[in-house]
Amino acid sequence: QVQLVESGGGSVQAGGSLRLSCVASVSRYSYSTYCMGWFRQAPGKEREGVATIISDGRTTYQDSVKGRFTISQDNAKNTVYLQMNSLKPEDTAMYYCAARYCNRDYFAFWGQGTQVTVSS
């Protein structure tokens, strides 16, 4: 199992930056067993994928964040990051860190979320 704790959210003006962090506490398998992702959910909207990273470092991004957001991870610290630059009001949402077993295609483990608010 894995427990995920996000941090780094906050309120910024449009054009600003934030870096989200997610620390994974693993109990049975090593951190490298898991593939990580960031998701977000805005009020009244469905949760959507933002970015994912797999064990070999390959990444995927939602089109709306390409070129502005960067997902990365530090395996030694069991931590995944989301660097968010050039933030827009439409990026306002609760951001969630999630983990899946790399041999499975669904995210089974979720953090509690961290709020990101971008004002115009």
mmCIF file of N, CA, C and O in Angstrom, residues 23-95:
data_model
loop_
_atom_site.group_PDB
_atom_site.id
_atom_site.type_symbol
_atom_site.label_atom_id
_atom_site.label_comp_id
_atom_site.label_asym_id
_atom_site.label_seq_id
_atom_site.Cartn_x
_atom_site.Cartn_y
_atom_site.Cartn_z
ATOM 1 N N VAL A 23 4.606 13.353 -1.287
ATOM 2 C CA VAL A 23 5.480 12.353 -0.684
ATOM 3 C C VAL A 23 4.714 11.044 -0.536
ATOM 4 O O VAL A 23 3.595 11.033 0.000
ATOM 5 N N ALA A 24 5.318 9.982 -1.003
ATOM 6 C CA ALA A 24 4.688 8.667 -0.936
ATOM 7 C C ALA A 24 5.310 7.847 0.188
ATOM 8 O O ALA A 24 6.527 7.656 0.218
ATOM 9 N N SER A 25 4.472 7.383 1.074
ATOM 10 C CA SER A 25 4.922 6.470 2.131
ATOM 11 C C SER A 25 4.529 5.065 1.712
ATOM 12 O O SER A 25 3.339 4.739 1.626
ATOM 13 N N VAL A 26 5.529 4.256 1.420
ATOM 14 C CA VAL A 26 5.257 2.917 0.923
ATOM 15 C C VAL A 26 5.551 1.909 2.016
ATOM 16 O O VAL A 26 6.490 2.066 2.790
ATOM 17 N N SER A 27 4.724 0.866 2.069
ATOM 18 C CA SER A 27 4.871 -0.094 3.159
ATOM 19 C C SER A 27 5.212 -1.497 2.692
ATOM 20 O O SER A 27 5.817 -2.262 3.437
ATOM 21 N N ARG A 28 4.837 -1.827 1.474
ATOM 22 C CA ARG A 28 5.040 -3.202 1.032
ATOM 23 C C ARG A 28 5.985 -3.294 -0.151
ATOM 24 O O ARG A 28 6.872 -4.137 -0.175
ATOM 25 N N TYR A 29 5.801 -2.426 -1.109
ATOM 26 C CA TYR A 29 6.637 -2.452 -2.294
ATOM 27 C C TYR A 29 7.466 -1.185 -2.350
ATOM 28 O O TYR A 29 7.151 -0.179 -1.728
ATOM 29 N N SER A 30 8.515 -1.206 -3.129
ATOM 30 C CA SER A 30 9.343 -0.023 -3.250
ATOM 31 C C SER A 30 8.635 1.041 -4.076
ATOM 32 O O SER A 30 7.705 0.756 -4.831
ATOM 33 N N TYR A 31 9.082 2.281 -3.904
ATOM 34 C CA TYR A 31 8.477 3.404 -4.618
ATOM 35 C C TYR A 31 8.501 3.171 -6.122
ATOM 36 O O TYR A 31 7.576 3.550 -6.837
ATOM 37 N N SER A 32 9.528 2.530 -6.616
ATOM 38 C CA SER A 32 9.660 2.335 -8.060
ATOM 39 C C SER A 32 8.599 1.399 -8.623
ATOM 40 O O SER A 32 8.451 1.299 -9.841
ATOM 41 N N THR A 33 7.873 0.723 -7.750
ATOM 42 C CA THR A 33 6.778 -0.139 -8.181
ATOM 43 C C THR A 33 5.605 0.685 -8.716
ATOM 44 O O THR A 33 4.796 0.180 -9.493
ATOM 45 N N TYR A 34 5.561 1.934 -8.282
ATOM 46 C CA TYR A 34 4.404 2.779 -8.577
ATOM 47 C C TYR A 34 4.700 3.783 -9.674
ATOM 48 O O TYR A 34 5.791 4.332 -9.766
ATOM 49 N N CYS A 35 3.696 4.033 -10.479
ATOM 50 C CA CYS A 35 3.724 5.121 -11.446
ATOM 51 C C CYS A 35 2.806 6.222 -10.922
ATOM 52 O O CYS A 35 1.752 5.928 -10.356
ATOM 53 N N MET A 36 3.211 7.449 -11.091
ATOM 54 C CA MET A 36 2.575 8.562 -10.402
ATOM 55 C C MET A 36 1.868 9.507 -11.359
ATOM 56 O O MET A 36 2.216 9.603 -12.544
ATOM 57 N N GLY A 37 0.899 10.229 -10.809
ATOM 58 C CA GLY A 37 0.192 11.209 -11.611
ATOM 59 C C GLY A 37 -0.364 12.337 -10.770
ATOM 60 O O GLY A 37 -0.500 12.222 -9.550
ATOM 61 N N TRP A 38 -0.644 13.422 -11.424
ATOM 62 C CA TRP A 38 -1.343 14.555 -10.824
ATOM 63 C C TRP A 38 -2.676 14.732 -11.547
ATOM 64 O O TRP A 38 -2.718 14.695 -12.785
ATOM 65 N N PHE A 39 -3.709 14.946 -10.765
ATOM 66 C CA PHE A 39 -5.050 15.179 -11.274
ATOM 67 C C PHE A 39 -5.578 16.451 -10.637
ATOM 68 O O PHE A 39 -5.032 16.931 -9.644
ATOM 69 N N ARG A 40 -6.642 16.996 -11.181
ATOM 70 C CA ARG A 40 -7.260 18.169 -10.584
ATOM 71 C C ARG A 40 -8.765 18.129 -10.778
ATOM 72 O O ARG A 40 -9.262 17.508 -11.700
ATOM 73 N N GLN A 41 -9.443 18.812 -9.880
ATOM 74 C CA GLN A 41 -10.894 18.917 -9.975
ATOM 75 C C GLN A 41 -11.313 20.319 -9.574
ATOM 76 O O GLN A 41 -11.064 20.745 -8.439
ATOM 77 N N ALA A 42 -11.929 21.009 -10.509
ATOM 78 C CA ALA A 42 -12.452 22.343 -10.252
ATOM 79 C C ALA A 42 -13.907 22.218 -9.795
ATOM 80 O O ALA A 42 -14.576 21.232 -10.102
ATOM 81 N N PRO A 43 -14.406 23.204 -9.068
ATOM 82 C CA PRO A 43 -15.797 23.154 -8.596
ATOM 83 C C PRO A 43 -16.766 22.945 -9.759
ATOM 84 O O PRO A 43 -16.695 23.648 -10.768
ATOM 85 N N GLY A 44 -17.654 21.980 -9.612
ATOM 86 C CA GLY A 44 -18.661 21.729 -10.629
ATOM 87 C C GLY A 44 -18.166 20.991 -11.846
ATOM 88 O O GLY A 44 -18.918 20.803 -12.810
ATOM 89 N N LYS A 45 -16.905 20.577 -11.814
ATOM 90 C CA LYS A 45 -16.341 19.869 -12.970
ATOM 91 C C LYS A 45 -15.852 18.484 -12.551
ATOM 92 O O LYS A 45 -15.613 18.218 -11.373
ATOM 93 N N GLU A 46 -15.674 17.631 -13.539
ATOM 94 C CA GLU A 46 -15.149 16.305 -13.270
ATOM 95 C C GLU A 46 -13.633 16.370 -13.068
ATOM 96 O O GLU A 46 -12.956 17.270 -13.557
ATOM 97 N N ARG A 47 -13.147 15.388 -12.333
ATOM 98 C CA ARG A 47 -11.703 15.289 -12.144
ATOM 99 C C ARG A 47 -11.041 14.977 -13.480
ATOM 100 O O ARG A 47 -11.547 14.182 -14.267
ATOM 101 N N GLU A 48 -9.894 15.587 -13.705
ATOM 102 C CA GLU A 48 -9.179 15.380 -14.958
ATOM 103 C C GLU A 48 -7.697 15.139 -14.703
ATOM 104 O O GLU A 48 -7.132 15.638 -13.723
ATOM 105 N N GLY A 49 -7.100 14.388 -15.577
ATOM 106 C CA GLY A 49 -5.675 14.136 -15.469
ATOM 107 C C GLY A 49 -4.884 15.344 -15.912
ATOM 108 O O GLY A 49 -5.262 16.018 -16.876
ATOM 109 N N VAL A 50 -3.819 15.631 -15.219
ATOM 110 C CA VAL A 50 -2.961 16.767 -15.543
ATOM 111 C C VAL A 50 -1.644 16.276 -16.131
ATOM 112 O O VAL A 50 -1.223 16.718 -17.196
ATOM 113 N N ALA A 51 -0.996 15.369 -15.428
ATOM 114 C CA ALA A 51 0.305 14.869 -15.876
ATOM 115 C C ALA A 51 0.585 13.530 -15.214
ATOM 116 O O ALA A 51 0.119 13.278 -14.108
ATOM 117 N N THR A 52 1.352 12.704 -15.905
ATOM 118 C CA THR A 52 1.759 11.423 -15.339
ATOM 119 C C THR A 52 3.234 11.196 -15.610
ATOM 120 O O THR A 52 3.806 11.789 -16.537
ATOM 121 N N ILE A 53 3.833 10.337 -14.802
ATOM 122 C CA ILE A 53 5.235 9.972 -14.998
ATOM 123 C C ILE A 53 5.383 8.507 -14.653
ATOM 124 O O ILE A 53 4.764 8.015 -13.702
ATOM 125 N N ILE A 54 6.167 7.813 -15.447
ATOM 126 C CA ILE A 54 6.395 6.400 -15.168
ATOM 127 C C ILE A 54 7.836 6.182 -14.748
ATOM 128 O O ILE A 54 8.639 7.133 -14.750
ATOM 129 N N SER A 55 8.165 4.953 -14.402
ATOM 130 C CA SER A 55 9.427 4.678 -13.727
ATOM 131 C C SER A 55 10.653 5.038 -14.564
ATOM 132 O O SER A 55 11.703 5.378 -14.017
ATOM 133 N N ASP A 56 10.512 5.001 -15.899
ATOM 134 C CA ASP A 56 11.678 5.342 -16.726
ATOM 135 C C ASP A 56 11.752 6.834 -17.029
ATOM 136 O O ASP A 56 12.608 7.264 -17.800
ATOM 137 N N GLY A 57 10.841 7.595 -16.411
ATOM 138 C CA GLY A 57 10.872 9.041 -16.545
ATOM 139 C C GLY A 57 10.006 9.611 -17.654
ATOM 140 O O GLY A 57 9.892 10.831 -17.775
ATOM 141 N N ARG A 58 9.405 8.731 -18.431
ATOM 142 C CA ARG A 58 8.537 9.242 -19.484
ATOM 143 C C ARG A 58 7.324 9.925 -18.869
ATOM 144 O O ARG A 58 6.782 9.488 -17.870
ATOM 145 N N THR A 59 6.893 11.006 -19.515
ATOM 146 C CA THR A 59 5.811 11.824 -18.987
ATOM 147 C C THR A 59 4.711 12.017 -20.029
ATOM 148 O O THR A 59 4.942 11.902 -21.237
ATOM 149 N N THR A 60 3.525 12.313 -19.524
ATOM 150 C CA THR A 60 2.412 12.724 -20.379
ATOM 151 C C THR A 60 1.768 13.946 -19.747
ATOM 152 O O THR A 60 1.823 14.121 -18.513
ATOM 153 N N TYR A 61 1.162 14.779 -20.573
ATOM 154 C CA TYR A 61 0.523 16.002 -20.093
ATOM 155 C C TYR A 61 -0.819 16.212 -20.788
ATOM 156 O O TYR A 61 -0.981 15.899 -21.959
ATOM 157 N N GLN A 62 -1.724 16.800 -20.037
ATOM 158 C CA GLN A 62 -2.952 17.287 -20.646
ATOM 159 C C GLN A 62 -2.570 18.436 -21.570
ATOM 160 O O GLN A 62 -1.676 19.223 -21.262
ATOM 161 N N ASP A 63 -3.276 18.538 -22.693
ATOM 162 C CA ASP A 63 -2.911 19.559 -23.678
ATOM 163 C C ASP A 63 -2.894 20.966 -23.098
ATOM 164 O O ASP A 63 -2.041 21.785 -23.456
ATOM 165 N N SER A 64 -3.800 21.264 -22.203
ATOM 166 C CA SER A 64 -3.928 22.635 -21.698
ATOM 167 C C SER A 64 -2.757 23.061 -20.811
ATOM 168 O O SER A 64 -2.599 24.250 -20.538
ATOM 169 N N VAL A 65 -1.951 22.115 -20.358
ATOM 170 C CA VAL A 65 -0.840 22.464 -19.476
ATOM 171 C C VAL A 65 0.520 22.247 -20.126
ATOM 172 O O VAL A 65 1.553 22.583 -19.523
ATOM 173 N N LYS A 66 0.525 21.705 -21.329
ATOM 174 C CA LYS A 66 1.798 21.450 -22.011
ATOM 175 C C LYS A 66 2.573 22.749 -22.177
ATOM 176 O O LYS A 66 2.019 23.774 -22.570
ATOM 177 N N GLY A 67 3.852 22.692 -21.857
ATOM 178 C CA GLY A 67 4.694 23.871 -21.961
ATOM 179 C C GLY A 67 4.650 24.769 -20.745
ATOM 180 O O GLY A 67 5.464 25.686 -20.624
ATOM 181 N N ARG A 68 3.708 24.512 -19.833
ATOM 182 C CA ARG A 68 3.608 25.328 -18.608
ATOM 183 C C ARG A 68 3.885 24.512 -17.351
ATOM 184 O O ARG A 68 4.463 25.027 -16.391
ATOM 185 N N PHE A 69 3.469 23.268 -17.354
ATOM 186 C CA PHE A 69 3.644 22.401 -16.186
ATOM 187 C C PHE A 69 4.708 21.352 -16.473
ATOM 188 O O PHE A 69 4.839 20.885 -17.611
ATOM 189 N N THR A 70 5.427 20.961 -15.421
ATOM 190 C CA THR A 70 6.421 19.906 -15.539
ATOM 191 C C THR A 70 6.285 18.946 -14.367
ATOM 192 O O THR A 70 6.331 19.383 -13.209
ATOM 193 N N ILE A 71 6.122 17.665 -14.674
ATOM 194 C CA ILE A 71 6.093 16.644 -13.635
ATOM 195 C C ILE A 71 7.475 16.013 -13.543
ATOM 196 O O ILE A 71 8.132 15.787 -14.568
ATOM 197 N N SER A 72 7.900 15.761 -12.325
ATOM 198 C CA SER A 72 9.199 15.131 -12.114
ATOM 199 C C SER A 72 9.136 14.335 -10.818
ATOM 200 O O SER A 72 8.179 14.467 -10.055
ATOM 201 N N GLN A 73 10.150 13.523 -10.585
ATOM 202 C CA GLN A 73 10.159 12.781 -9.337
ATOM 203 C C GLN A 73 11.583 12.555 -8.862
ATOM 204 O O GLN A 73 12.518 12.550 -9.652
ATOM 205 N N ASP A 74 11.687 12.416 -7.551
ATOM 206 C CA ASP A 74 12.957 12.113 -6.899
ATOM 207 C C ASP A 74 12.766 10.764 -6.224
ATOM 208 O O ASP A 74 12.143 10.689 -5.158
ATOM 209 N N ASN A 75 13.277 9.714 -6.840
ATOM 210 C CA ASN A 75 13.054 8.369 -6.303
ATOM 211 C C ASN A 75 13.691 8.191 -4.928
ATOM 212 O O ASN A 75 13.194 7.429 -4.106
ATOM 213 N N ALA A 76 14.779 8.891 -4.685
ATOM 214 C CA ALA A 76 15.446 8.764 -3.388
ATOM 215 C C ALA A 76 14.598 9.341 -2.255
ATOM 216 O O ALA A 76 14.738 8.956 -1.096
ATOM 217 N N LYS A 77 13.719 10.269 -2.609
ATOM 218 C CA LYS A 77 12.865 10.913 -1.608
ATOM 219 C C LYS A 77 11.420 10.438 -1.695
ATOM 220 O O LYS A 77 10.565 10.966 -0.987
ATOM 221 N N ASN A 78 11.142 9.483 -2.584
ATOM 222 C CA ASN A 78 9.760 9.006 -2.775
ATOM 223 C C ASN A 78 8.812 10.169 -3.018
ATOM 224 O O ASN A 78 7.692 10.206 -2.466
ATOM 225 N N THR A 79 9.229 11.104 -3.829
ATOM 226 C CA THR A 79 8.469 12.340 -4.006
ATOM 227 C C THR A 79 8.272 12.630 -5.490
ATOM 228 O O THR A 79 9.206 12.503 -6.285
ATOM 229 N N VAL A 80 7.067 13.047 -5.814
ATOM 230 C CA VAL A 80 6.762 13.505 -7.162
ATOM 231 C C VAL A 80 6.380 14.982 -7.078
ATOM 232 O O VAL A 80 5.756 15.412 -6.104
ATOM 233 N N TYR A 81 6.778 15.728 -8.073
ATOM 234 C CA TYR A 81 6.552 17.175 -8.091
ATOM 235 C C TYR A 81 5.720 17.572 -9.307
ATOM 236 O O TYR A 81 5.726 16.886 -10.329
ATOM 237 N N LEU A 82 5.066 18.703 -9.168
ATOM 238 C CA LEU A 82 4.421 19.331 -10.311
ATOM 239 C C LEU A 82 4.783 20.806 -10.278
ATOM 240 O O LEU A 82 4.289 21.559 -9.434
ATOM 241 N N GLN A 83 5.673 21.194 -11.167
ATOM 242 C CA GLN A 83 6.048 22.604 -11.307
ATOM 243 C C GLN A 83 5.057 23.256 -12.247
ATOM 244 O O GLN A 83 4.901 22.823 -13.389
ATOM 245 N N MET A 84 4.401 24.285 -11.760
ATOM 246 C CA MET A 84 3.368 24.956 -12.540
ATOM 247 C C MET A 84 3.776 26.398 -12.770
ATOM 248 O O MET A 84 3.907 27.174 -11.813
ATOM 249 N N ASN A 85 4.000 26.753 -14.010
ATOM 250 C CA ASN A 85 4.379 28.109 -14.395
ATOM 251 C C ASN A 85 3.293 28.730 -15.249
ATOM 252 O O ASN A 85 2.420 28.034 -15.779
ATOM 253 N N SER A 86 3.356 30.031 -15.390
ATOM 254 C CA SER A 86 2.382 30.766 -16.218
ATOM 255 C C SER A 86 0.957 30.348 -15.882
ATOM 256 O O SER A 86 0.145 30.069 -16.775
ATOM 257 N N LEU A 87 0.661 30.340 -14.603
ATOM 258 C CA LEU A 87 -0.651 29.880 -14.157
ATOM 259 C C LEU A 87 -1.764 30.793 -14.655
ATOM 260 O O LEU A 87 -1.591 32.012 -14.777
ATOM 261 N N LYS A 88 -2.893 30.170 -14.931
ATOM 262 C CA LYS A 88 -4.069 30.869 -15.432
ATOM 263 C C LYS A 88 -5.229 30.656 -14.458
ATOM 264 O O LYS A 88 -5.257 29.649 -13.740
ATOM 265 N N PRO A 89 -6.196 31.564 -14.457
ATOM 266 C CA PRO A 89 -7.354 31.356 -13.571
ATOM 267 C C PRO A 89 -8.027 30.005 -13.794
ATOM 268 O O PRO A 89 -8.541 29.412 -12.833
ATOM 269 N N GLU A 90 -8.009 29.514 -15.003
ATOM 270 C CA GLU A 90 -8.646 28.217 -15.275
ATOM 271 C C GLU A 90 -7.873 27.037 -14.708
ATOM 272 O O GLU A 90 -8.346 25.900 -14.763
ATOM 273 N N ASP A 91 -6.699 27.283 -14.159
ATOM 274 C CA ASP A 91 -5.959 26.229 -13.463
ATOM 275 C C ASP A 91 -6.432 26.070 -12.014
ATOM 276 O O ASP A 91 -5.985 25.155 -11.319
ATOM 277 N N THR A 92 -7.299 26.967 -11.577
ATOM 278 C CA THR A 92 -7.818 26.885 -10.216
ATOM 279 C C THR A 92 -8.555 25.569 -10.002
ATOM 280 O O THR A 92 -9.462 25.221 -10.762
ATOM 281 N N ALA A 93 -8.135 24.823 -8.996
ATOM 282 C CA ALA A 93 -8.721 23.500 -8.727
ATOM 283 C C ALA A 93 -8.080 22.912 -7.486
ATOM 284 O O ALA A 93 -7.068 23.419 -6.991
ATOM 285 N N MET A 94 -8.663 21.821 -7.027
ATOM 286 C CA MET A 94 -8.001 20.981 -6.042
ATOM 287 C C MET A 94 -7.128 20.014 -6.830
ATOM 288 O O MET A 94 -7.607 19.351 -7.756
ATOM 289 N N TYR A 95 -5.879 19.959 -6.455
ATOM 290 C CA TYR A 95 -4.931 19.091 -7.149
ATOM 291 C C TYR A 95 -4.648 17.857 -6.291
ATOM 292 O O TYR A 95 -4.356 17.978 -5.096
#
